[in-house]
Amino acid sequence: MLTLLRTLARGAAAQASFVASAALVGFGILFMPLDFWMKGYLAMGTVMLVQSCITATKTLRDVHEGRRMVNRLEDAGTERLLMSVGKE
């Protein structure tokens, strides 16, 4: 139960941190003494940076989960082989 609460707390802290940092960057770009097109360029770059970070995170997670599944399958195959050798 305590582990679940810690996990939820970490998730909430990560979401709050993301929202706060995005808001601060947005306000910083908005109030910069630059022309409108320069602010738009910075905003587009920031949005693309966030999107690529999210994509990279999801890709790394998928690769990690895929490796875990392959390891489980290999372990199950090894266990099955050892069980069949033990029965003979």
Backbone as numpy.savetxt, mean C-alpha at the origin, in Angstrom:
# Nx Ny Nz CAx CAy CAz Cx Cy Cz
-7.46 -9.77 20.32 -8.28 -8.57 20.32 -7.42 -7.31 20.32
-6.35 -7.35 21.13 -5.46 -6.19 21.20 -4.75 -5.96 19.87
-4.40 -7.05 19.18 -3.75 -6.92 17.88 -4.69 -6.27 16.87
-5.96 -6.64 16.91 -6.94 -6.04 16.01 -7.07 -4.54 16.28
-7.10 -4.15 17.55 -7.20 -2.73 17.89 -5.97 -1.96 17.42
-4.80 -2.58 17.58 -3.57 -1.92 17.11 -3.59 -1.75 15.60
-4.05 -2.78 14.90 -4.13 -2.72 13.44 -5.10 -1.62 13.01
-6.26 -1.55 13.66 -7.23 -0.50 13.33 -6.68 0.88 13.64
-5.96 1.00 14.74 -5.37 2.29 15.11 -4.31 2.72 14.09
-3.50 1.76 13.65 -2.49 2.09 12.62 -3.16 2.52 11.33
-4.23 1.84 10.96 -4.96 2.20 9.74 -5.56 3.59 9.84
-6.16 3.90 10.98 -6.74 5.23 11.18 -5.67 6.30 11.17
-4.53 6.02 11.79 -3.44 6.99 11.81 -2.89 7.21 10.40
-2.79 6.14 9.62 -2.30 6.27 8.24 -3.26 7.10 7.39
-4.56 6.85 7.56 -5.55 7.61 6.80 -5.55 9.08 7.21
-5.46 9.35 8.51 -5.42 10.74 8.98 -4.17 11.45 8.48
-3.06 10.75 8.47 -1.81 11.32 7.98 -1.91 11.64 6.49
-2.50 10.72 5.73 -2.66 10.96 4.29 -3.55 12.17 4.02
-4.68 12.25 4.72 -5.61 13.37 4.52 -4.95 14.68 4.91
-4.24 14.69 6.03 -3.58 15.92 6.48 -2.50 16.36 5.50
-1.69 15.44 5.03 -0.62 15.81 4.11 -1.18 16.28 2.77
-2.24 15.61 2.28 -2.85 16.04 1.02 -3.46 17.44 1.16
-4.10 17.69 2.30 -4.69 19.02 2.52 -3.62 20.10 2.61
-2.54 19.81 3.30 -1.47 20.79 3.43 -0.80 21.09 2.09
-0.57 20.06 1.29 0.01 20.28 -0.03 -0.96 21.08 -0.90
-2.25 20.72 -0.83 -3.27 21.45 -1.60 -3.34 22.92 -1.22
-3.35 23.21 0.07 -3.37 24.60 0.51 -2.09 25.33 0.13
-0.97 24.62 0.21 0.31 25.23 -0.18 0.32 25.61 -1.64
-0.16 24.73 -2.49 -0.22 25.04 -3.93 -1.22 26.16 -4.19
-2.35 26.12 -3.52 -3.39 27.12 -3.73 -2.92 28.53 -3.37
-2.20 28.66 -2.30 -1.80 29.99 -1.83 -0.40 30.41 -2.27
0.23 29.65 -3.17 1.52 30.06 -3.71 1.34 31.29 -4.61
2.28 32.19 -4.57 2.17 33.37 -5.45 2.62 33.04 -6.88
1.86 32.18 -7.55 2.17 31.77 -8.91 0.95 31.96 -9.79
1.19 31.90 -11.11 0.08 31.95 -12.06 -0.76 30.68 -11.94
-1.99 30.77 -12.46 -2.93 29.65 -12.36 -2.41 28.40 -13.04
-1.78 28.55 -14.22 -1.31 27.37 -14.94 -0.16 26.69 -14.20
0.66 27.44 -13.50 1.74 26.84 -12.71 1.18 26.05 -11.53
0.17 26.61 -10.90 -0.48 25.89 -9.79 -1.12 24.60 -10.30
-1.75 24.67 -11.46 -2.35 23.48 -12.05 -1.33 22.41 -12.37
-0.17 22.84 -12.87 0.91 21.90 -13.18 1.40 21.21 -11.90
1.60 21.97 -10.84 2.02 21.39 -9.56 0.96 20.46 -8.99
-0.30 20.84 -9.11 -1.39 20.00 -8.61 -1.46 18.69 -9.39
-1.33 18.75 -10.71 -1.37 17.52 -11.52 -0.19 16.61 -11.16
0.98 17.20 -10.99 2.15 16.41 -10.61 1.96 15.74 -9.26
1.37 16.46 -8.32 1.13 15.89 -6.99 0.12 14.75 -7.05
-0.94 14.94 -7.80 -1.95 13.87 -7.93 -1.34 12.65 -8.61
-0.53 12.85 -9.63 0.10 11.71 -10.31 1.09 11.01 -9.39
1.79 11.76 -8.55 2.73 11.17 -7.60 1.98 10.29 -6.59
0.90 10.79 -6.06 0.10 10.01 -5.11 -0.45 8.76 -5.78
-0.96 8.90 -6.99 -1.52 7.75 -7.71 -0.45 6.69 -7.97
0.75 7.10 -8.36 1.80 6.13 -8.62 2.28 5.46 -7.33
2.28 6.18 -6.22 2.63 5.57 -4.93 1.61 4.51 -4.53
0.34 4.80 -4.74 -0.72 3.83 -4.41 -0.59 2.60 -5.30
-0.32 2.80 -6.59 -0.16 1.67 -7.50 1.05 0.83 -7.12
2.16 1.47 -6.77 3.36 0.73 -6.37 3.10 -0.07 -5.10
2.39 0.52 -4.15 2.08 -0.18 -2.91 1.22 -1.40 -3.17
0.20 -1.26 -4.00 -0.68 -2.39 -4.32 0.09 -3.48 -5.06
0.97 -3.09 -5.96 1.75 -4.07 -6.71 2.67 -4.85 -5.78
3.35 -4.15 -4.88 4.24 -4.83 -3.93 3.45 -5.78 -3.03
2.27 -5.36 -2.59 1.43 -6.21 -1.76 1.01 -7.47 -2.52
0.62 -7.30 -3.80 0.20 -8.45 -4.60 1.34 -9.43 -4.82
2.55 -8.92 -5.06 3.72 -9.79 -5.25 4.00 -10.55 -3.96
3.94 -9.87 -2.83 4.17 -10.52 -1.54 3.14 -11.61 -1.27
1.86 -11.30 -1.50 0.82 -12.30 -1.28 0.96 -13.47 -2.25
1.38 -13.20 -3.48 1.60 -14.27 -4.44 2.71 -15.20 -4.01
3.79 -14.63 -3.48 4.89 -15.46 -2.99 4.46 -16.30 -1.80
3.63 -15.73 -0.94 3.15 -16.50 0.20 2.32 -17.68 -0.27
1.48 -17.48 -1.29 0.65 -18.57 -1.81 1.51 -19.65 -2.44
2.54 -19.26 -3.20 3.43 -20.24 -3.82 4.14 -21.04 -2.73
4.59 -20.36 -1.68 5.25 -21.07 -0.59 4.31 -22.05 0.09
3.04 -21.66 0.27 2.07 -22.57 0.88 1.86 -23.80 0.00
1.76 -23.57 -1.31 1.58 -24.70 -2.23 2.78 -25.62 -2.21
3.98 -25.05 -2.19 5.19 -25.87 -2.15 5.27 -26.64 -0.84
4.92 -26.00 0.27 4.93 -26.68 1.56 3.91 -27.81 1.59
2.73 -27.58 1.03 1.70 -28.62 0.99 2.17 -29.79 0.13
2.81 -29.50 -1.00 3.32 -30.57 -1.86 4.41 -31.37 -1.16
5.28 -30.68 -0.45 6.35 -31.37 0.28 5.77 -32.23 1.38
4.79 -31.70 2.09 4.15 -32.46 3.17 3.44 -33.69 2.62
2.76 -33.54 1.50 2.07 -34.67 0.88 3.07 -35.74 0.46
4.21 -35.31 -0.08 5.26 -36.26 -0.49 5.82 -36.99 0.71
6.07 -36.27 1.78 6.59 -36.91 2.99 5.58 -37.87 3.60
4.30 -37.53 3.55 3.27 -38.42 4.07 3.19 -39.70 3.26
3.31 -39.58 1.93 3.23 -40.78 1.09 4.46 -41.65 1.29
5.62 -41.04 1.54 6.83 -41.84 1.80 6.71 -42.51 3.15
6.14 -41.85 4.13 5.99 -42.41 5.46 5.03 -43.59 5.51
4.04 -43.61 4.61 3.05 -44.69 4.59 3.62 -45.96 3.96
4.60 -45.83 3.12 5.14 -47.02 2.42 6.09 -47.79 3.26
